[in-house]
Every structure is written in structure tokens, then in C-alpha cells.
Amino acid sequence: MVVGGGAAGLMAGACAAELGLRCVVLERRHRPGLKLLLCGNNRCNVTHAASVDELLAAYGEPVAGFLRPAITAFPPTALRRWFADHGLQTTAHEDGRVFPVSEEADDVVHCFRDVFRDREIPMVLNCPVLSVEPDGAGYRVRTTHFSLAAPRVLVVTGGVSYPKTGSVGDGQRFARDLGHRVAPYRPGLAGIELEVCSVAQRQPVSLPATSVALCCAGIERARTSGEILLDRTCARGPAMVNASRIMARENLREVELRIDLFPAESAEALARRLAGGRRGRQGDVLPREVMEFLVRQLPAGAGHEALARLLKDWRMPVRGVRPLKEAMVTVGGVQLEEIDPATMQSRRCPGLYFAGEVMDVDGPTGGYNLHAAFATARLAIASIADGIGARPLPAAAEPTGSRERRGRDDQRFRPPRPFRKRR
Ligand SMILES: Cc1cc2nc3c(=O)[nH]c(=O)nc-3n(C[C@H](O)[C@H](O)[C@H](O)COP(=O)(O)OP(=O)(O)OC[C@H]3O[C@@H](n4cnc5c(N)ncnc54)[C@H](O)[C@@H]3O)c2cc1C
């Protein structure tokens, strides 16, 4: 029995079918994969093109150590082959983010729905599971309308962000009721509220290639890089949302962000360039309002050296982080010590498995969170199959590029689009 029909639940159902396991997916909302549809601004960044070690390094410990068996068994290349074999071609951007070629999140959900249709995998929609209780050697799964006994249950109910997509913390509650420890929730990959947001009074501004040091009491504790998007109240973009995740993971308090707007250039070289009146490549893209704001921070008569130092060390005290419901990922969840990373089985309750964001697993922005959900779901199902002597999961076949995604024109399986594309 699979509880939850999001990224991990859909992959779990598909893998169970590959192995010939009988399984039913129970989904709380009226359609599966609602959060998948929102991913990557409706384009769905399904994974990150990187080696296993590079991928794991990006999660950081303790998540990396926990995910190693799942990701080693199902690395990004295998996930992309799996999608290709099921008719969904993907493409890697220069920065490593991997999207469906169509750049339509819809196509990812349709890929899974096609597998469910073709393999006749039962999925019950509008079916919130109310509890998972021990029942003999297995579990009893209660919903509003019926209850089912299952020898093995995989809980894939997600985190607690974007609750309208269905993930409201039910799985963590089931886990707690069954004696598991649950790490407190914090917003990961969320916007950061800063004093300097007065910079972008009229419209959001983009600072494209920054390096951001997270400092506590003057000591650098971590560093992120990439774009920053400043709006009137908040800073987002990869460098900032990744910083919010680190703050949550490391429990950093009273953080000051020190932003280097020209990480590729020394302060001296930058000062020389400014003195020469040349703005250079980065200077061309640094918004005028930001430059004007920074110049205003300097004492009258300050020279190019002072401006260069400020451009490389713009200090912003953090006022707060946007709330959990707005975060892309939840930091916290079923504690990793409660789960065997080699199987995804609970260490407390034999036959109970977890995968995806319901666990205290999160990664940076860039496809890492979906990859973790897919890989842990696949490992959980492979472990269940192994436990009952079913055949092992086949390796994903090489992409042929010849098969079109099936069912694309099958209107019966094309529900209306709930979210408008924001491009
Ligand atoms: C706006 C946004 C953009 C994102 N973009 C990306 C991206 O581009 N790339 C990336 O890697 N990650 C991205 N993420 C993160 C990613 O979506 C999640 O990490 C991932 O979906 C987690 O998968 P999951 O299956 O564990 O949980 P979910 O996808 O949240 O699925 C959980 C499912 O369980 C169901 N459920 C919950 N409770 C019950 C219950 N009691 N009974 C039955 N069913 C239940 C829910 O309805 C839901 O369908 C994004 C997140 C957000 C919010």
C-alpha cells in the first residue's frame, strides 16, 4: 500500500508495477502530483546532471550519507533513462538542471499517469488516509470511507509546505503515532526578508552571479552562489533560497549575509576597472538602482576602492525567513535515525517504509529534491520486493529517442490544467 500520490508515490506505484507487485496508491487530493506541476516554475526540474558524489555533496550531511544507497542505486543518468524508456525525453541545462524537453511539468505527471493506466495500477483519489495502525503482522490503513489491511505500507505523504497540494504533515503524524521521532519543521528554500529590500522599490531586480557568505558573529559558516532576486520585501533566487535552507539545517541564528556581487574579480581589479570607467560584463547587468543604492551608502568623497570593497562585501542582516507554507521544501520530518537507509524501512516498525519529503531529507534548489523523492521511493519498493522474494528491479533501459510519450493525445487522461503557466 502506498500512501500519497506525489512524486515519490507515483514513482513507487510505477516501480511496483515493474516488479509485478500488487499495490494500491491512496491520494488525498483530487489528482496526483499537484506539487510536481508547480515544480521549476511549471517546467519541473526533475533532477540534476551530476555524478553520484557531486549530487551527494550538494545535499550535505547528514542527508548525503542517508541518501547514498538510494542515489547510488538510482543516479540521475538512470532516472533520465527511466523517463526516456517511459516516453519522456529530458534535457540538461548548462547549469546541470534537468527538465523535460517540452519544459512542461504536465508532461512529467502525464508520463506517470500513462504508466499507471497502461499497467492498470489502482489509485484512489480524494482519499485522505486518516491513520496507519499496527494490525497483526501488518498494518490497517484507515480512510474516511474504508479501511484496508496491508502487510507493507510505504508512507510518501510529503513535507508540509504548499499545503494546498495535499502535503499537510499526515505522514509525520502517522510516524509519530507509531513511535518515531520527527524533527521539527523549518522552511527550506524560502525567501529571506532583508533590510535592504528598499532597493527594489518599483520592480524586482536580478543580481545574476553572486557569492553569498552566511556569517554569525562575524564568522563565515557557509557560502552559496548564484542569482539573487530582490523585491520590495524579500530576496529570493537560488543563492538566497539555498541560504535559507542552510540556516534551517544548521540552526543558524542572527545571520548576516555578506554578498559579493563580483565574485570572479578581486577588490583591487574591480577598483581599477571602476576608476577606468569600465563596468565590464557583470557591471553591465548590475541594475542601476542597486549601484545607486550602494553609492549612497558610502561617505561623501569615497573613492573607487571603497565602492569596490562594498560591491564585494555588501552586508545584509537577515530580518526573517518567509513562512513554511511558502517554502519549496520542508526541513524536518521523520528522523533519519528511525529509517534504514539501505531499505527505507522503519527501524521501529517492520513492514513500514518511508520515502521522499516526509523524511528529514531536503536538498538545494536544482532538481535535488525530486531526485531524492524518486530515488528513495524506488529503493523502498525494491526493498519490499526483495523482502518477499520478488524479482529485482530491472536497470533502466538506454534511451532510444524514438518513442513518443504515449497517451499525449488521450483526452480521457488529460484533466484540466489547474495552474496557469507563469512565463
Ligand atoms: C513551488 C515548488 C517548486 C518546486 N520545484 C522543484 C523543482 O523544480 N525540482 C525539485 O527537485 N524539487 C522542487 N520542489 C520540491 C519537490 O516538489 C518536493 O520535494 C517533492 O514533490 C517531494 O515529493 P513527495 O512525493 O515526497 O511529496 P509530494 O510531492 O508533496 O507528494 C505528497 C503526496 O501525498 C499526498 N498526501 C498527503 N497526505 C496524505 C494522506 N493523509 N492520505 C493520502 N495522501 C496524502 C499529497 O496529497 C501529495 O500528493 C518544489 C516545491 C515547490 C513547493
PDB file of N, CA and C in Angstrom, residues 138-234:
ATOM      1  N   GLY A 138       0.843  -6.935   9.990  1.00  0.00           N
ATOM      2  CA  GLY A 138       0.944  -5.814   9.049  1.00  0.00           C
ATOM      3  C   GLY A 138       0.319  -4.550   9.611  1.00  0.00           C
ATOM      4  N   TYR A 139      -0.409  -3.841   8.757  1.00  0.00           N
ATOM      5  CA  TYR A 139      -0.975  -2.537   9.139  1.00  0.00           C
ATOM      6  C   TYR A 139      -2.404  -2.420   8.652  1.00  0.00           C
ATOM      7  N   ARG A 140      -3.164  -1.593   9.359  1.00  0.00           N
ATOM      8  CA  ARG A 140      -4.507  -1.231   8.902  1.00  0.00           C
ATOM      9  C   ARG A 140      -4.458   0.238   8.529  1.00  0.00           C
ATOM     10  N   VAL A 141      -4.852   0.516   7.316  1.00  0.00           N
ATOM     11  CA  VAL A 141      -4.824   1.882   6.798  1.00  0.00           C
ATOM     12  C   VAL A 141      -6.271   2.358   6.736  1.00  0.00           C
ATOM     13  N   ARG A 142      -6.585   3.368   7.545  1.00  0.00           N
ATOM     14  CA  ARG A 142      -7.971   3.853   7.603  1.00  0.00           C
ATOM     15  C   ARG A 142      -8.114   5.125   6.782  1.00  0.00           C
ATOM     16  N   THR A 143      -9.167   5.186   5.981  1.00  0.00           N
ATOM     17  CA  THR A 143      -9.507   6.407   5.249  1.00  0.00           C
ATOM     18  C   THR A 143     -10.906   6.821   5.703  1.00  0.00           C
ATOM     19  N   THR A 144     -11.416   7.915   5.161  1.00  0.00           N
ATOM     20  CA  THR A 144     -12.743   8.374   5.561  1.00  0.00           C
ATOM     21  C   THR A 144     -13.806   7.321   5.260  1.00  0.00           C
ATOM     22  N   HIS A 145     -13.637   6.596   4.147  1.00  0.00           N
ATOM     23  CA  HIS A 145     -14.716   5.723   3.686  1.00  0.00           C
ATOM     24  C   HIS A 145     -14.478   4.237   3.908  1.00  0.00           C
ATOM     25  N   PHE A 146     -13.233   3.846   4.012  1.00  0.00           N
ATOM     26  CA  PHE A 146     -12.962   2.407   4.154  1.00  0.00           C
ATOM     27  C   PHE A 146     -11.648   2.230   4.875  1.00  0.00           C
ATOM     28  N   SER A 147     -11.395   0.986   5.289  1.00  0.00           N
ATOM     29  CA  SER A 147     -10.077   0.681   5.847  1.00  0.00           C
ATOM     30  C   SER A 147      -9.562  -0.579   5.166  1.00  0.00           C
ATOM     31  N   LEU A 148      -8.251  -0.652   5.007  1.00  0.00           N
ATOM     32  CA  LEU A 148      -7.639  -1.772   4.296  1.00  0.00           C
ATOM     33  C   LEU A 148      -6.508  -2.327   5.140  1.00  0.00           C
ATOM     34  N   ALA A 149      -6.344  -3.630   5.089  1.00  0.00           N
ATOM     35  CA  ALA A 149      -5.191  -4.244   5.754  1.00  0.00           C
ATOM     36  C   ALA A 149      -4.095  -4.410   4.716  1.00  0.00           C
ATOM     37  N   ALA A 150      -2.865  -4.141   5.123  1.00  0.00           N
ATOM     38  CA  ALA A 150      -1.748  -4.285   4.187  1.00  0.00           C
ATOM     39  C   ALA A 150      -0.542  -4.816   4.946  1.00  0.00           C
ATOM     40  N   PRO A 151       0.136  -5.808   4.379  1.00  0.00           N
ATOM     41  CA  PRO A 151       1.328  -6.319   5.075  1.00  0.00           C
ATOM     42  C   PRO A 151       2.460  -5.308   5.086  1.00  0.00           C
ATOM     43  N   ARG A 152       2.521  -4.471   4.055  1.00  0.00           N
ATOM     44  CA  ARG A 152       3.576  -3.460   3.974  1.00  0.00           C
ATOM     45  C   ARG A 152       2.976  -2.135   3.509  1.00  0.00           C
ATOM     46  N   VAL A 153       3.424  -1.056   4.152  1.00  0.00           N
ATOM     47  CA  VAL A 153       2.901   0.281   3.808  1.00  0.00           C
ATOM     48  C   VAL A 153       4.081   1.206   3.546  1.00  0.00           C
ATOM     49  N   LEU A 154       4.010   1.913   2.434  1.00  0.00           N
ATOM     50  CA  LEU A 154       5.017   2.944   2.127  1.00  0.00           C
ATOM     51  C   LEU A 154       4.349   4.311   2.311  1.00  0.00           C
ATOM     52  N   VAL A 155       4.885   5.104   3.222  1.00  0.00           N
ATOM     53  CA  VAL A 155       4.320   6.434   3.504  1.00  0.00           C
ATOM     54  C   VAL A 155       5.111   7.470   2.701  1.00  0.00           C
ATOM     55  N   VAL A 156       4.418   8.127   1.772  1.00  0.00           N
ATOM     56  CA  VAL A 156       5.061   9.124   0.897  1.00  0.00           C
ATOM     57  C   VAL A 156       4.157  10.359   0.823  1.00  0.00           C
ATOM     58  N   THR A 157       3.867  10.913   1.988  1.00  0.00           N
ATOM     59  CA  THR A 157       2.884  11.994   2.069  1.00  0.00           C
ATOM     60  C   THR A 157       3.515  13.380   1.977  1.00  0.00           C
ATOM     61  N   GLY A 158       4.827  13.463   1.757  1.00  0.00           N
ATOM     62  CA  GLY A 158       5.480  14.748   1.525  1.00  0.00           C
ATOM     63  C   GLY A 158       5.753  15.534   2.797  1.00  0.00           C
ATOM     64  N   GLY A 159       6.203  16.781   2.590  1.00  0.00           N
ATOM     65  CA  GLY A 159       6.522  17.674   3.714  1.00  0.00           C
ATOM     66  C   GLY A 159       5.284  18.436   4.152  1.00  0.00           C
ATOM     67  N   VAL A 160       5.468  19.697   4.535  1.00  0.00           N
ATOM     68  CA  VAL A 160       4.307  20.484   4.962  1.00  0.00           C
ATOM     69  C   VAL A 160       4.229  21.834   4.250  1.00  0.00           C
ATOM     70  N   SER A 161       5.041  22.035   3.246  1.00  0.00           N
ATOM     71  CA  SER A 161       4.952  23.314   2.526  1.00  0.00           C
ATOM     72  C   SER A 161       3.888  23.205   1.425  1.00  0.00           C
ATOM     73  N   TYR A 162       3.420  24.324   0.946  1.00  0.00           N
ATOM     74  CA  TYR A 162       2.378  24.369  -0.092  1.00  0.00           C
ATOM     75  C   TYR A 162       1.258  23.369   0.245  1.00  0.00           C
ATOM     76  N   PRO A 163       0.582  23.547   1.397  1.00  0.00           N
ATOM     77  CA  PRO A 163      -0.390  22.542   1.844  1.00  0.00           C
ATOM     78  C   PRO A 163      -1.539  22.312   0.859  1.00  0.00           C
ATOM     79  N   LYS A 164      -1.805  23.308  -0.001  1.00  0.00           N
ATOM     80  CA  LYS A 164      -2.901  23.101  -0.963  1.00  0.00           C
ATOM     81  C   LYS A 164      -2.614  21.958  -1.930  1.00  0.00           C
ATOM     82  N   THR A 165      -1.336  21.591  -2.066  1.00  0.00           N
ATOM     83  CA  THR A 165      -1.018  20.471  -2.956  1.00  0.00           C
ATOM     84  C   THR A 165      -1.278  19.133  -2.259  1.00  0.00           C
ATOM     85  N   GLY A 166      -1.664  19.174  -0.996  1.00  0.00           N
ATOM     86  CA  GLY A 166      -2.049  17.935  -0.293  1.00  0.00           C
ATOM     87  C   GLY A 166      -1.109  17.534   0.811  1.00  0.00           C
ATOM     88  N   SER A 167       0.107  18.082   0.813  1.00  0.00           N
ATOM     89  CA  SER A 167       1.076  17.655   1.835  1.00  0.00           C
ATOM     90  C   SER A 167       0.891  18.519   3.078  1.00  0.00           C
ATOM     91  N   VAL A 168       0.334  17.912   4.122  1.00  0.00           N
ATOM     92  CA  VAL A 168      -0.021  18.680   5.329  1.00  0.00           C
ATOM     93  C   VAL A 168       0.590  18.087   6.592  1.00  0.00           C
ATOM     94  N   GLY A 169       1.470  17.119   6.451  1.00  0.00           N
ATOM     95  CA  GLY A 169       2.133  16.548   7.627  1.00  0.00           C
ATOM     96  C   GLY A 169       1.456  15.296   8.159  1.00  0.00           C
ATOM     97  N   ASP A 170       0.563  14.687   7.380  1.00  0.00           N
ATOM     98  CA  ASP A 170      -0.116  13.479   7.882  1.00  0.00           C
ATOM     99  C   ASP A 170       0.855  12.329   8.122  1.00  0.00           C
ATOM    100  N   GLY A 171       1.767  12.143   7.198  1.00  0.00           N
ATOM    101  CA  GLY A 171       2.706  11.011   7.322  1.00  0.00           C
ATOM    102  C   GLY A 171       3.567  11.142   8.560  1.00  0.00           C
ATOM    103  N   GLN A 172       3.970  12.377   8.872  1.00  0.00           N
ATOM    104  CA  GLN A 172       4.773  12.590  10.070  1.00  0.00           C
ATOM    105  C   GLN A 172       3.937  12.253  11.309  1.00  0.00           C
ATOM    106  N   ARG A 173       2.638  12.568  11.238  1.00  0.00           N
ATOM    107  CA  ARG A 173       1.748  12.235  12.368  1.00  0.00           C
ATOM    108  C   ARG A 173       1.631  10.713  12.518  1.00  0.00           C
ATOM    109  N   PHE A 174       1.443  10.001  11.389  1.00  0.00           N
ATOM    110  CA  PHE A 174       1.363   8.532  11.471  1.00  0.00           C
ATOM    111  C   PHE A 174       2.653   7.987  12.099  1.00  0.00           C
ATOM    112  N   ALA A 175       3.775   8.547  11.639  1.00  0.00           N
ATOM    113  CA  ALA A 175       5.077   8.066  12.132  1.00  0.00           C
ATOM    114  C   ALA A 175       5.186   8.302  13.637  1.00  0.00           C
ATOM    115  N   ARG A 176       4.779   9.504  14.062  1.00  0.00           N
ATOM    116  CA  ARG A 176       4.859   9.837  15.492  1.00  0.00           C
ATOM    117  C   ARG A 176       3.965   8.886  16.293  1.00  0.00           C
ATOM    118  N   ASP A 177       2.737   8.659  15.785  1.00  0.00           N
ATOM    119  CA  ASP A 177       1.810   7.766  16.493  1.00  0.00           C
ATOM    120  C   ASP A 177       2.378   6.352  16.614  1.00  0.00           C
ATOM    121  N   LEU A 178       3.244   5.999  15.659  1.00  0.00           N
ATOM    122  CA  LEU A 178       3.833   4.651  15.695  1.00  0.00           C
ATOM    123  C   LEU A 178       5.184   4.651  16.409  1.00  0.00           C
ATOM    124  N   GLY A 179       5.482   5.753  17.095  1.00  0.00           N
ATOM    125  CA  GLY A 179       6.665   5.778  17.966  1.00  0.00           C
ATOM    126  C   GLY A 179       7.931   6.350  17.354  1.00  0.00           C
ATOM    127  N   HIS A 180       7.831   6.958  16.160  1.00  0.00           N
ATOM    128  CA  HIS A 180       9.036   7.519  15.529  1.00  0.00           C
ATOM    129  C   HIS A 180       9.261   8.953  15.985  1.00  0.00           C
ATOM    130  N   ARG A 181      10.519   9.342  16.030  1.00  0.00           N
ATOM    131  CA  ARG A 181      10.831  10.744  16.314  1.00  0.00           C
ATOM    132  C   ARG A 181      10.754  11.549  15.028  1.00  0.00           C
ATOM    133  N   VAL A 182      10.208  12.750  15.158  1.00  0.00           N
ATOM    134  CA  VAL A 182      10.049  13.625  13.988  1.00  0.00           C
ATOM    135  C   VAL A 182      10.796  14.932  14.266  1.00  0.00           C
ATOM    136  N   ALA A 183      11.720  15.282  13.392  1.00  0.00           N
ATOM    137  CA  ALA A 183      12.484  16.525  13.576  1.00  0.00           C
ATOM    138  C   ALA A 183      11.569  17.715  13.293  1.00  0.00           C
ATOM    139  N   PRO A 184      11.686  18.794  14.097  1.00  0.00           N
ATOM    140  CA  PRO A 184      10.791  19.944  13.919  1.00  0.00           C
ATOM    141  C   PRO A 184      10.899  20.540  12.516  1.00  0.00           C
ATOM    142  N   TYR A 185       9.787  21.095  12.060  1.00  0.00           N
ATOM    143  CA  TYR A 185       9.744  21.668  10.702  1.00  0.00           C
ATOM    144  C   TYR A 185      10.359  23.062  10.683  1.00  0.00           C
ATOM    145  N   ARG A 186      11.091  23.350   9.627  1.00  0.00           N
ATOM    146  CA  ARG A 186      11.579  24.704   9.337  1.00  0.00           C
ATOM    147  C   ARG A 186      11.462  24.916   7.843  1.00  0.00           C
ATOM    148  N   PRO A 187      11.290  26.177   7.422  1.00  0.00           N
ATOM    149  CA  PRO A 187      11.211  26.400   5.979  1.00  0.00           C
ATOM    150  C   PRO A 187      12.573  26.244   5.310  1.00  0.00           C
ATOM    151  N   GLY A 188      12.628  25.435   4.265  1.00  0.00           N
ATOM    152  CA  GLY A 188      13.849  25.312   3.456  1.00  0.00           C
ATOM    153  C   GLY A 188      13.536  25.875   2.086  1.00  0.00           C
ATOM    154  N   LEU A 189      14.514  26.415   1.399  1.00  0.00           N
ATOM    155  CA  LEU A 189      14.298  27.013   0.076  1.00  0.00           C
ATOM    156  C   LEU A 189      13.148  28.018   0.118  1.00  0.00           C
ATOM    157  N   ALA A 190      13.296  28.991   1.013  1.00  0.00           N
ATOM    158  CA  ALA A 190      12.284  30.046   1.137  1.00  0.00           C
ATOM    159  C   ALA A 190      12.952  31.403   0.933  1.00  0.00           C
ATOM    160  N   GLY A 191      12.128  32.414   0.682  1.00  0.00           N
ATOM    161  CA  GLY A 191      12.658  33.768   0.539  1.00  0.00           C
ATOM    162  C   GLY A 191      13.193  34.275   1.880  1.00  0.00           C
ATOM    163  N   ILE A 192      14.138  35.220   1.802  1.00  0.00           N
ATOM    164  CA  ILE A 192      14.721  35.798   3.016  1.00  0.00           C
ATOM    165  C   ILE A 192      14.342  37.271   3.083  1.00  0.00           C
ATOM    166  N   GLU A 193      13.829  37.680   4.252  1.00  0.00           N
ATOM    167  CA  GLU A 193      13.455  39.083   4.434  1.00  0.00           C
ATOM    168  C   GLU A 193      14.675  39.870   4.896  1.00  0.00           C
ATOM    169  N   LEU A 194      14.959  40.946   4.176  1.00  0.00           N
ATOM    170  CA  LEU A 194      16.173  41.724   4.429  1.00  0.00           C
ATOM    171  C   LEU A 194      15.846  43.201   4.599  1.00  0.00           C
ATOM    172  N   GLU A 195      16.726  43.908   5.309  1.00  0.00           N
ATOM    173  CA  GLU A 195      16.549  45.354   5.460  1.00  0.00           C
ATOM    174  C   GLU A 195      16.648  46.077   4.122  1.00  0.00           C
ATOM    175  N   VAL A 196      17.525  45.559   3.248  1.00  0.00           N
ATOM    176  CA  VAL A 196      17.866  46.321   2.043  1.00  0.00           C
ATOM    177  C   VAL A 196      16.806  46.246   0.960  1.00  0.00           C
ATOM    178  N   CYS A 197      15.674  45.644   1.241  1.00  0.00           N
ATOM    179  CA  CYS A 197      14.733  45.435   0.159  1.00  0.00           C
ATOM    180  C   CYS A 197      14.183  46.730  -0.398  1.00  0.00           C
ATOM    181  N   SER A 198      14.450  47.840   0.304  1.00  0.00           N
ATOM    182  CA  SER A 198      14.044  49.125  -0.239  1.00  0.00           C
ATOM    183  C   SER A 198      14.745  49.401  -1.576  1.00  0.00           C
ATOM    184  N   VAL A 199      15.778  48.624  -1.905  1.00  0.00           N
ATOM    185  CA  VAL A 199      16.493  48.806  -3.183  1.00  0.00           C
ATOM    186  C   VAL A 199      15.527  48.648  -4.357  1.00  0.00           C
ATOM    187  N   ALA A 200      14.712  47.599  -4.292  1.00  0.00           N
ATOM    188  CA  ALA A 200      13.838  47.283  -5.424  1.00  0.00           C
ATOM    189  C   ALA A 200      12.452  47.860  -5.171  1.00  0.00           C
ATOM    190  N   GLN A 201      12.355  49.173  -5.208  1.00  0.00           N
ATOM    191  CA  GLN A 201      11.083  49.819  -4.890  1.00  0.00           C
ATOM    192  C   GLN A 201      10.037  49.574  -5.967  1.00  0.00           C
ATOM    193  N   ARG A 202      10.463  49.664  -7.223  1.00  0.00           N
ATOM    194  CA  ARG A 202       9.468  49.627  -8.294  1.00  0.00           C
ATOM    195  C   ARG A 202       9.219  48.212  -8.794  1.00  0.00           C
ATOM    196  N   GLN A 203      10.276  47.503  -9.157  1.00  0.00           N
ATOM    197  CA  GLN A 203      10.096  46.133  -9.627  1.00  0.00           C
ATOM    198  C   GLN A 203      11.277  45.288  -9.163  1.00  0.00           C
ATOM    199  N   PRO A 204      11.112  43.959  -9.143  1.00  0.00           N
ATOM    200  CA  PRO A 204      12.194  43.108  -8.649  1.00  0.00           C
ATOM    201  C   PRO A 204      13.453  43.305  -9.486  1.00  0.00           C
ATOM    202  N   VAL A 205      14.588  43.221  -8.830  1.00  0.00           N
ATOM    203  CA  VAL A 205      15.842  43.332  -9.573  1.00  0.00           C
ATOM    204  C   VAL A 205      16.611  42.012  -9.446  1.00  0.00           C
ATOM    205  N   SER A 206      17.372  41.717 -10.487  1.00  0.00           N
ATOM    206  CA  SER A 206      18.134  40.475 -10.511  1.00  0.00           C
ATOM    207  C   SER A 206      19.625  40.777 -10.393  1.00  0.00           C
ATOM    208  N   LEU A 207      20.274  40.077  -9.468  1.00  0.00           N
ATOM    209  CA  LEU A 207      21.734  40.155  -9.339  1.00  0.00           C
ATOM    210  C   LEU A 207      22.234  38.781  -9.788  1.00  0.00           C
ATOM    211  N   PRO A 208      22.730  38.667 -10.984  1.00  0.00           N
ATOM    212  CA  PRO A 208      22.825  37.355 -11.622  1.00  0.00           C
ATOM    213  C   PRO A 208      23.879  36.391 -11.090  1.00  0.00           C
ATOM    214  N   ALA A 209      25.039  36.846 -10.702  1.00  0.00           N
ATOM    215  CA  ALA A 209      26.084  35.861 -10.378  1.00  0.00           C
ATOM    216  C   ALA A 209      26.787  36.266  -9.095  1.00  0.00           C
ATOM    217  N   THR A 210      26.169  35.993  -7.983  1.00  0.00           N
ATOM    218  CA  THR A 210      26.716  36.452  -6.710  1.00  0.00           C
ATOM    219  C   THR A 210      27.340  35.285  -5.932  1.00  0.00           C
ATOM    220  N   SER A 211      28.080  35.647  -4.918  1.00  0.00           N
ATOM    221  CA  SER A 211      28.540  34.667  -3.943  1.00  0.00           C
ATOM    222  C   SER A 211      28.107  35.226  -2.585  1.00  0.00           C
ATOM    223  N   VAL A 212      27.480  34.386  -1.765  1.00  0.00           N
ATOM    224  CA  VAL A 212      26.888  34.877  -0.512  1.00  0.00           C
ATOM    225  C   VAL A 212      27.478  34.115   0.675  1.00  0.00           C
ATOM    226  N   ALA A 213      28.089  34.863   1.590  1.00  0.00           N
ATOM    227  CA  ALA A 213      28.616  34.231   2.809  1.00  0.00           C
ATOM    228  C   ALA A 213      27.586  34.386   3.919  1.00  0.00           C
ATOM    229  N   LEU A 214      27.304  33.285   4.624  1.00  0.00           N
ATOM    230  CA  LEU A 214      26.389  33.337   5.775  1.00  0.00           C
ATOM    231  C   LEU A 214      27.266  33.455   7.021  1.00  0.00           C
ATOM    232  N   CYS A 215      27.166  34.587   7.707  1.00  0.00           N
ATOM    233  CA  CYS A 215      28.046  34.836   8.852  1.00  0.00           C
ATOM    234  C   CYS A 215      27.240  34.948  10.135  1.00  0.00           C
ATOM    235  N   CYS A 216      27.777  34.364  11.190  1.00  0.00           N
ATOM    236  CA  CYS A 216      27.199  34.526  12.526  1.00  0.00           C
ATOM    237  C   CYS A 216      28.301  35.082  13.405  1.00  0.00           C
ATOM    238  N   ALA A 217      28.023  36.164  14.095  1.00  0.00           N
ATOM    239  CA  ALA A 217      29.019  36.840  14.944  1.00  0.00           C
ATOM    240  C   ALA A 217      30.319  37.055  14.173  1.00  0.00           C
ATOM    241  N   GLY A 218      30.181  37.432  12.923  1.00  0.00           N
ATOM    242  CA  GLY A 218      31.353  37.762  12.112  1.00  0.00           C
ATOM    243  C   GLY A 218      32.092  36.567  11.539  1.00  0.00           C
ATOM    244  N   ILE A 219      31.632  35.346  11.849  1.00  0.00           N
ATOM    245  CA  ILE A 219      32.347  34.158  11.351  1.00  0.00           C
ATOM    246  C   ILE A 219      31.557  33.521  10.218  1.00  0.00           C
ATOM    247  N   GLU A 220      32.253  33.264   9.106  1.00  0.00           N
ATOM    248  CA  GLU A 220      31.563  32.656   7.963  1.00  0.00           C
ATOM    249  C   GLU A 220      31.238  31.196   8.275  1.00  0.00           C
ATOM    250  N   ARG A 221      29.941  30.844   8.131  1.00  0.00           N
ATOM    251  CA  ARG A 221      29.517  29.480   8.454  1.00  0.00           C
ATOM    252  C   ARG A 221      29.203  28.668   7.209  1.00  0.00           C
ATOM    253  N   ALA A 222      28.886  29.352   6.111  1.00  0.00           N
ATOM    254  CA  ALA A 222      28.557  28.634   4.868  1.00  0.00           C
ATOM    255  C   ALA A 222      28.568  29.645   3.736  1.00  0.00           C
ATOM    256  N   ARG A 223      28.507  29.139   2.518  1.00  0.00           N
ATOM    257  CA  ARG A 223      28.519  30.035   1.357  1.00  0.00           C
ATOM    258  C   ARG A 223      27.594  29.454   0.285  1.00  0.00           C
ATOM    259  N   THR A 224      26.854  30.314  -0.376  1.00  0.00           N
ATOM    260  CA  THR A 224      26.043  29.888  -1.518  1.00  0.00           C
ATOM    261  C   THR A 224      26.418  30.775  -2.705  1.00  0.00           C
ATOM    262  N   SER A 225      25.926  30.418  -3.865  1.00  0.00           N
ATOM    263  CA  SER A 225      26.234  31.247  -5.032  1.00  0.00           C
ATOM    264  C   SER A 225      25.075  31.196  -6.012  1.00  0.00           C
ATOM    265  N   GLY A 226      25.099  32.118  -6.954  1.00  0.00           N
ATOM    266  CA  GLY A 226      24.071  32.136  -7.997  1.00  0.00           C
ATOM    267  C   GLY A 226      23.295  33.443  -7.982  1.00  0.00           C
ATOM    268  N   GLU A 227      22.144  33.377  -8.637  1.00  0.00           N
ATOM    269  CA  GLU A 227      21.341  34.590  -8.803  1.00  0.00           C
ATOM    270  C   GLU A 227      20.619  34.970  -7.504  1.00  0.00           C
ATOM    271  N   ILE A 228      20.452  36.288  -7.309  1.00  0.00           N
ATOM    272  CA  ILE A 228      19.579  36.800  -6.246  1.00  0.00           C
ATOM    273  C   ILE A 228      18.496  37.634  -6.917  1.00  0.00           C
ATOM    274  N   LEU A 229      17.253  37.424  -6.496  1.00  0.00           N
ATOM    275  CA  LEU A 229      16.148  38.253  -6.977  1.00  0.00           C
ATOM    276  C   LEU A 229      15.634  39.061  -5.795  1.00  0.00           C
ATOM    277  N   LEU A 230      15.770  40.382  -5.895  1.00  0.00           N
ATOM    278  CA  LEU A 230      15.337  41.245  -4.794  1.00  0.00           C
ATOM    279  C   LEU A 230      14.006  41.869  -5.159  1.00  0.00           C
ATOM    280  N   ASP A 231      13.011  41.707  -4.274  1.00  0.00           N
ATOM    281  CA  ASP A 231      11.800  42.503  -4.495  1.00  0.00           C
ATOM    282  C   ASP A 231      11.620  43.424  -3.286  1.00  0.00           C
ATOM    283  N   ARG A 232      10.473  44.047  -3.172  1.00  0.00           N
ATOM    284  CA  ARG A 232      10.304  45.101  -2.186  1.00  0.00           C
ATOM    285  C   ARG A 232      10.457  44.583  -0.750  1.00  0.00           C
ATOM    286  N   THR A 233      10.082  43.330  -0.543  1.00  0.00           N
ATOM    287  CA  THR A 233      10.078  42.840   0.833  1.00  0.00           C
ATOM    288  C   THR A 233      11.045  41.688   1.069  1.00  0.00           C
ATOM    289  N   CYS A 234      11.607  41.147   0.036  1.00  0.00           N
ATOM    290  CA  CYS A 234      12.214  39.840   0.200  1.00  0.00           C
ATOM    291  C   CYS A 234      13.272  39.562  -0.866  1.00  0.00           C
TER     292      CYS A 234
END
